Amino acid sequence: MSAIDPPLQEMVYRSLKEDYAAGVLSPGRRLDVQEIADRYRSSKTPAREALCRLWGEGLIEPHPDGGLRLSQYEGDKLIRLYAWNMNLLMGLVNEVRPSALKRAIEKAAQQALQQTPLGIAQAVGSLFLSLASATGNEFAIWSINNLNERLHYVRIGEVQNIGDAVKEVRTLTNVSVVSLPKSMRRRLEAYHMRRIDRQKGDPV
C-alpha cells in the first residue's frame, strides 16, 4: 500500500457501500465480521470499523441472533421514513426555481432505466438526489442521499410489477406539464402516499 492509498478500514467501508448499492447484500441475513473480513481481504478490526460506520448511517442494525444485519424498515418505522422523505422532497421543490427543477429532472431522466428492481430503485434514488442537488444545499444533499440509502433495499423489495414501476418512474420524470413545481409536488405526494397506505393496509 502506498502512502496515498486510503487506509484498509476506508477501503473495506467503500467496498461494503458499493456492494450495498449494487443490491448484493441479503436483507435479514446476519452479517458476520469474519465473513466480511474474508470477503474484502482484511483483518476483523477494519471490517468491524467499516460495519460500525454503516450502523451509524442507519444502514445496518443488530441481528436478534447476534452480529448485524441490514436495517429492517417496516410498519410504523417505514411509514415515518416515507413521510419524512416526502416532506423533505416537497420542501426542496419549493426552494428550486422552475428552470433548475426541470434541469434536475431531465438530468436524472437521461440515465438509462434498467428495468429490474435494482435499476428502478436506482432511478428513483437518482431523481431524488438530483432534486436535492438542484438546491445547492449540502445538508439537503446529505439528507436525501442518506434516505436513499436507508430506503434502497425497501425500494428493491417493493417492485412487484416491473411495468407499473417503470411507468411510475416515467411519470415522476415527465417535464411536459404546465406547472412543473405544482405537478412534481403532487407526484411526490402520490408516490409516497401509495407506500404509506400500503404499510397501513389501506387500499392503494
mmCIF file of C-alpha atoms in Angstrom:
data_model
loop_
_atom_site.group_PDB
_atom_site.id
_atom_site.type_symbol
_atom_site.label_atom_id
_atom_site.label_comp_id
_atom_site.label_asym_id
_atom_site.label_seq_id
_atom_site.Cartn_x
_atom_site.Cartn_y
_atom_site.Cartn_z
ATOM 1 C CA MET A 1 0.000 0.000 0.000
ATOM 2 C CA SER A 2 1.434 3.374 -0.979
ATOM 3 C CA ALA A 3 1.355 6.488 1.199
ATOM 4 C CA ILE A 4 -1.547 7.922 -0.824
ATOM 5 C CA ASP A 5 -3.702 4.778 -0.641
ATOM 6 C CA PRO A 6 -6.686 5.007 1.732
ATOM 7 C CA PRO A 7 -6.367 3.032 4.965
ATOM 8 C CA LEU A 8 -7.672 -0.520 4.933
ATOM 9 C CA GLN A 9 -10.718 0.381 7.004
ATOM 10 C CA GLU A 10 -11.705 3.007 4.413
ATOM 11 C CA MET A 11 -11.223 0.515 1.574
ATOM 12 C CA VAL A 12 -13.420 -2.059 3.319
ATOM 13 C CA TYR A 13 -16.026 0.627 4.008
ATOM 14 C CA ARG A 14 -16.082 1.767 0.365
ATOM 15 C CA SER A 15 -16.328 -1.825 -0.868
ATOM 16 C CA LEU A 16 -19.171 -2.528 1.520
ATOM 17 C CA LYS A 17 -21.016 0.585 0.358
ATOM 18 C CA GLU A 18 -20.521 -0.439 -3.285
ATOM 19 C CA ASP A 19 -21.953 -3.882 -2.580
ATOM 20 C CA TYR A 20 -24.802 -2.307 -0.620
ATOM 21 C CA ALA A 21 -25.669 -0.034 -3.561
ATOM 22 C CA ALA A 22 -25.396 -2.953 -6.001
ATOM 23 C CA GLY A 23 -28.055 -4.832 -4.057
ATOM 24 C CA VAL A 24 -25.869 -7.858 -3.386
ATOM 25 C CA LEU A 25 -26.428 -7.978 0.378
ATOM 26 C CA SER A 26 -29.293 -10.127 1.647
ATOM 27 C CA PRO A 27 -31.978 -8.456 3.817
ATOM 28 C CA GLY A 28 -32.405 -10.298 7.114
ATOM 29 C CA ARG A 29 -29.215 -12.313 6.770
ATOM 30 C CA ARG A 30 -26.675 -11.944 9.562
ATOM 31 C CA LEU A 31 -23.531 -10.024 8.620
ATOM 32 C CA ASP A 32 -20.601 -11.855 10.164
ATOM 33 C CA VAL A 33 -17.486 -9.797 10.872
ATOM 34 C CA GLN A 34 -15.129 -12.621 9.907
ATOM 35 C CA GLU A 35 -17.028 -13.214 6.670
ATOM 36 C CA ILE A 36 -16.803 -9.503 5.836
ATOM 37 C CA ALA A 37 -13.087 -9.515 6.640
ATOM 38 C CA ASP A 38 -12.509 -12.526 4.391
ATOM 39 C CA ARG A 39 -14.597 -11.042 1.592
ATOM 40 C CA TYR A 40 -12.576 -7.832 1.493
ATOM 41 C CA ARG A 41 -9.220 -9.394 2.395
ATOM 42 C CA SER A 42 -8.759 -7.600 5.694
ATOM 43 C CA SER A 43 -8.486 -8.419 9.367
ATOM 44 C CA LYS A 44 -11.543 -8.295 11.628
ATOM 45 C CA THR A 45 -10.732 -4.849 13.023
ATOM 46 C CA PRO A 46 -11.104 -2.893 9.721
ATOM 47 C CA ALA A 47 -14.215 -4.951 8.914
ATOM 48 C CA ARG A 48 -15.730 -4.179 12.321
ATOM 49 C CA GLU A 49 -14.926 -0.461 11.958
ATOM 50 C CA ALA A 50 -16.493 -0.335 8.494
ATOM 51 C CA LEU A 51 -19.640 -2.048 9.775
ATOM 52 C CA CYS A 52 -19.825 0.429 12.659
ATOM 53 C CA ARG A 53 -19.821 3.284 10.144
ATOM 54 C CA LEU A 54 -22.730 1.704 8.275
ATOM 55 C CA TRP A 55 -24.515 1.252 11.606
ATOM 56 C CA GLY A 56 -24.033 4.962 12.300
ATOM 57 C CA GLU A 57 -25.576 5.753 8.911
ATOM 58 C CA GLY A 58 -28.664 3.699 9.752
ATOM 59 C CA LEU A 59 -27.971 1.061 7.096
ATOM 60 C CA ILE A 60 -27.392 -1.871 9.425
ATOM 61 C CA GLU A 61 -28.608 -2.805 12.904
ATOM 62 C CA PRO A 62 -28.114 -5.566 15.485
ATOM 63 C CA HIS A 63 -29.362 -9.001 14.444
ATOM 64 C CA PRO A 64 -31.559 -10.790 17.027
ATOM 65 C CA ASP A 65 -29.228 -13.794 16.889
ATOM 66 C CA GLY A 66 -26.086 -11.706 17.319
ATOM 67 C CA GLY A 67 -23.984 -9.795 14.854
ATOM 68 C CA LEU A 68 -25.533 -7.322 12.440
ATOM 69 C CA ARG A 69 -27.979 -7.256 9.524
ATOM 70 C CA LEU A 70 -29.382 -4.758 7.043
ATOM 71 C CA SER A 71 -31.714 -2.368 8.846
ATOM 72 C CA GLN A 72 -35.308 -3.589 8.698
ATOM 73 C CA TYR A 73 -37.678 -0.748 7.819
ATOM 74 C CA GLU A 74 -41.312 -1.810 8.018
ATOM 75 C CA GLY A 75 -44.613 -0.900 9.638
ATOM 76 C CA ASP A 76 -44.731 2.389 11.554
ATOM 77 C CA LYS A 77 -40.969 2.845 11.256
ATOM 78 C CA LEU A 78 -41.171 2.702 7.461
ATOM 79 C CA ILE A 79 -44.232 4.969 7.418
ATOM 80 C CA ARG A 80 -42.305 7.624 9.332
ATOM 81 C CA LEU A 81 -39.329 7.272 7.000
ATOM 82 C CA TYR A 82 -41.539 7.623 3.909
ATOM 83 C CA ALA A 83 -43.305 10.640 5.433
ATOM 84 C CA TRP A 84 -40.026 12.378 6.220
ATOM 85 C CA ASN A 85 -38.654 11.644 2.744
ATOM 86 C CA MET A 86 -41.856 13.008 1.160
ATOM 87 C CA ASN A 87 -41.943 16.179 3.248
ATOM 88 C CA LEU A 88 -38.274 16.902 2.696
ATOM 89 C CA LEU A 89 -38.506 16.426 -1.086
ATOM 90 C CA MET A 90 -41.650 18.538 -1.383
ATOM 91 C CA GLY A 91 -39.952 21.271 0.613
ATOM 92 C CA LEU A 92 -36.910 21.104 -1.660
ATOM 93 C CA VAL A 93 -39.123 21.511 -4.744
ATOM 94 C CA ASN A 94 -40.447 24.745 -3.228
ATOM 95 C CA GLU A 95 -36.889 26.055 -2.914
ATOM 96 C CA VAL A 96 -35.813 25.417 -6.518
ATOM 97 C CA ARG A 97 -36.537 27.687 -9.478
ATOM 98 C CA PRO A 98 -38.731 26.005 -12.133
ATOM 99 C CA SER A 99 -35.890 26.112 -14.678
ATOM 100 C CA ALA A 100 -33.473 24.444 -12.230
ATOM 101 C CA LEU A 101 -36.133 21.901 -11.290
ATOM 102 C CA LYS A 102 -36.628 20.997 -14.940
ATOM 103 C CA ARG A 103 -32.872 20.564 -15.458
ATOM 104 C CA ALA A 104 -32.620 18.367 -12.366
ATOM 105 C CA ILE A 105 -35.404 16.075 -13.537
ATOM 106 C CA GLU A 106 -34.065 15.925 -17.085
ATOM 107 C CA LYS A 107 -30.599 15.079 -15.765
ATOM 108 C CA ALA A 108 -31.976 12.133 -13.806
ATOM 109 C CA ALA A 109 -34.125 11.013 -16.758
ATOM 110 C CA GLN A 110 -31.113 10.928 -19.107
ATOM 111 C CA GLN A 111 -29.735 7.873 -17.359
ATOM 112 C CA ALA A 112 -30.803 4.599 -18.965
ATOM 113 C CA LEU A 113 -33.554 2.984 -16.919
ATOM 114 C CA GLN A 114 -32.640 -0.632 -16.209
ATOM 115 C CA GLN A 115 -35.958 -2.461 -15.992
ATOM 116 C CA THR A 116 -35.092 -4.550 -12.948
ATOM 117 C CA PRO A 117 -35.989 -3.975 -9.279
ATOM 118 C CA LEU A 118 -32.433 -2.722 -8.647
ATOM 119 C CA GLY A 119 -32.491 -0.465 -11.717
ATOM 120 C CA ILE A 120 -35.830 1.032 -10.732
ATOM 121 C CA ALA A 121 -34.647 1.649 -7.164
ATOM 122 C CA GLN A 122 -31.509 3.335 -8.514
ATOM 123 C CA ALA A 123 -33.564 5.510 -10.895
ATOM 124 C CA VAL A 124 -35.824 6.748 -8.088
ATOM 125 C CA GLY A 125 -32.840 7.446 -5.846
ATOM 126 C CA SER A 126 -31.057 9.282 -8.649
ATOM 127 C CA LEU A 127 -34.076 11.508 -9.262
ATOM 128 C CA PHE A 128 -34.487 12.394 -5.604
ATOM 129 C CA LEU A 129 -30.775 13.132 -5.222
ATOM 130 C CA SER A 130 -30.886 15.308 -8.354
ATOM 131 C CA LEU A 131 -33.718 17.334 -6.807
ATOM 132 C CA ALA A 132 -31.650 17.846 -3.664
ATOM 133 C CA SER A 133 -28.541 18.756 -5.676
ATOM 134 C CA ALA A 134 -30.510 21.450 -7.518
ATOM 135 C CA THR A 135 -30.803 23.371 -4.238
ATOM 136 C CA GLY A 136 -27.018 23.585 -3.856
ATOM 137 C CA ASN A 137 -27.551 22.891 -0.143
ATOM 138 C CA GLU A 138 -25.029 20.338 1.109
ATOM 139 C CA PHE A 139 -27.237 19.407 4.066
ATOM 140 C CA ALA A 140 -30.179 18.669 1.778
ATOM 141 C CA ILE A 141 -27.926 16.574 -0.451
ATOM 142 C CA TRP A 142 -26.549 14.620 2.515
ATOM 143 C CA SER A 143 -30.031 14.055 3.963
ATOM 144 C CA ILE A 144 -31.562 12.787 0.722
ATOM 145 C CA ASN A 145 -28.537 10.608 -0.007
ATOM 146 C CA ASN A 146 -28.843 9.000 3.426
ATOM 147 C CA LEU A 147 -32.590 8.492 2.992
ATOM 148 C CA ASN A 148 -31.931 6.950 -0.429
ATOM 149 C CA GLU A 149 -29.509 4.501 1.150
ATOM 150 C CA ARG A 150 -31.864 3.635 4.016
ATOM 151 C CA LEU A 151 -34.734 3.013 1.570
ATOM 152 C CA HIS A 152 -32.642 1.302 -1.118
ATOM 153 C CA TYR A 153 -33.480 -2.310 -0.207
ATOM 154 C CA VAL A 154 -37.081 -1.359 0.578
ATOM 155 C CA ARG A 155 -37.398 0.046 -2.956
ATOM 156 C CA ILE A 156 -35.845 -3.073 -4.460
ATOM 157 C CA GLY A 157 -38.201 -5.310 -2.488
ATOM 158 C CA GLU A 158 -41.354 -3.339 -3.228
ATOM 159 C CA VAL A 159 -41.160 -3.806 -7.020
ATOM 160 C CA GLN A 160 -43.847 -6.396 -7.699
ATOM 161 C CA ASN A 161 -44.714 -5.404 -11.244
ATOM 162 C CA ILE A 162 -41.855 -4.122 -13.409
ATOM 163 C CA GLY A 163 -44.216 -2.473 -15.908
ATOM 164 C CA ASP A 164 -46.076 -0.497 -13.244
ATOM 165 C CA ALA A 165 -42.810 0.523 -11.571
ATOM 166 C CA VAL A 166 -41.290 1.730 -14.857
ATOM 167 C CA LYS A 167 -44.458 3.704 -15.603
ATOM 168 C CA GLU A 168 -44.212 5.307 -12.160
ATOM 169 C CA VAL A 169 -40.600 6.373 -12.776
ATOM 170 C CA ARG A 170 -41.541 7.841 -16.167
ATOM 171 C CA THR A 171 -44.411 9.762 -14.562
ATOM 172 C CA LEU A 172 -42.042 11.157 -11.933
ATOM 173 C CA THR A 173 -39.603 12.321 -14.617
ATOM 174 C CA ASN A 174 -42.130 13.830 -17.043
ATOM 175 C CA VAL A 175 -41.429 17.547 -17.522
ATOM 176 C CA SER A 176 -44.116 18.165 -20.182
ATOM 177 C CA VAL A 177 -46.609 19.855 -17.867
ATOM 178 C CA VAL A 178 -47.898 23.411 -17.428
ATOM 179 C CA SER A 179 -46.712 23.928 -13.845
ATOM 180 C CA LEU A 180 -43.770 21.648 -13.120
ATOM 181 C CA PRO A 181 -43.310 22.560 -9.420
ATOM 182 C CA LYS A 182 -47.000 22.001 -8.649
ATOM 183 C CA SER A 183 -47.076 18.774 -10.657
ATOM 184 C CA MET A 184 -43.883 17.496 -9.042
ATOM 185 C CA ARG A 185 -45.216 18.102 -5.535
ATOM 186 C CA ARG A 186 -48.368 16.161 -6.421
ATOM 187 C CA ARG A 187 -46.344 13.298 -7.895
ATOM 188 C CA LEU A 188 -44.054 13.099 -4.890
ATOM 189 C CA GLU A 189 -47.026 13.077 -2.546
ATOM 190 C CA ALA A 190 -48.810 10.383 -4.587
ATOM 191 C CA TYR A 191 -45.642 8.246 -4.818
ATOM 192 C CA HIS A 192 -45.091 8.266 -1.066
ATOM 193 C CA MET A 193 -48.752 8.029 -0.011
ATOM 194 C CA ARG A 194 -49.157 4.865 -2.070
ATOM 195 C CA ARG A 195 -46.423 3.304 0.011
ATOM 196 C CA ILE A 196 -47.642 4.722 3.317
ATOM 197 C CA ASP A 197 -51.172 3.445 2.621
ATOM 198 C CA ARG A 198 -49.753 0.026 1.722
ATOM 199 C CA GLN A 199 -47.983 -0.144 5.079
ATOM 200 C CA LYS A 200 -51.211 0.859 6.825
ATOM 201 C CA GLY A 201 -53.061 -1.847 4.946
ATOM 202 C CA ASP A 202 -55.277 0.674 3.160
ATOM 203 C CA PRO A 203 -56.362 0.052 -0.464
ATOM 204 C CA VAL A 204 -53.806 1.518 -2.882
#
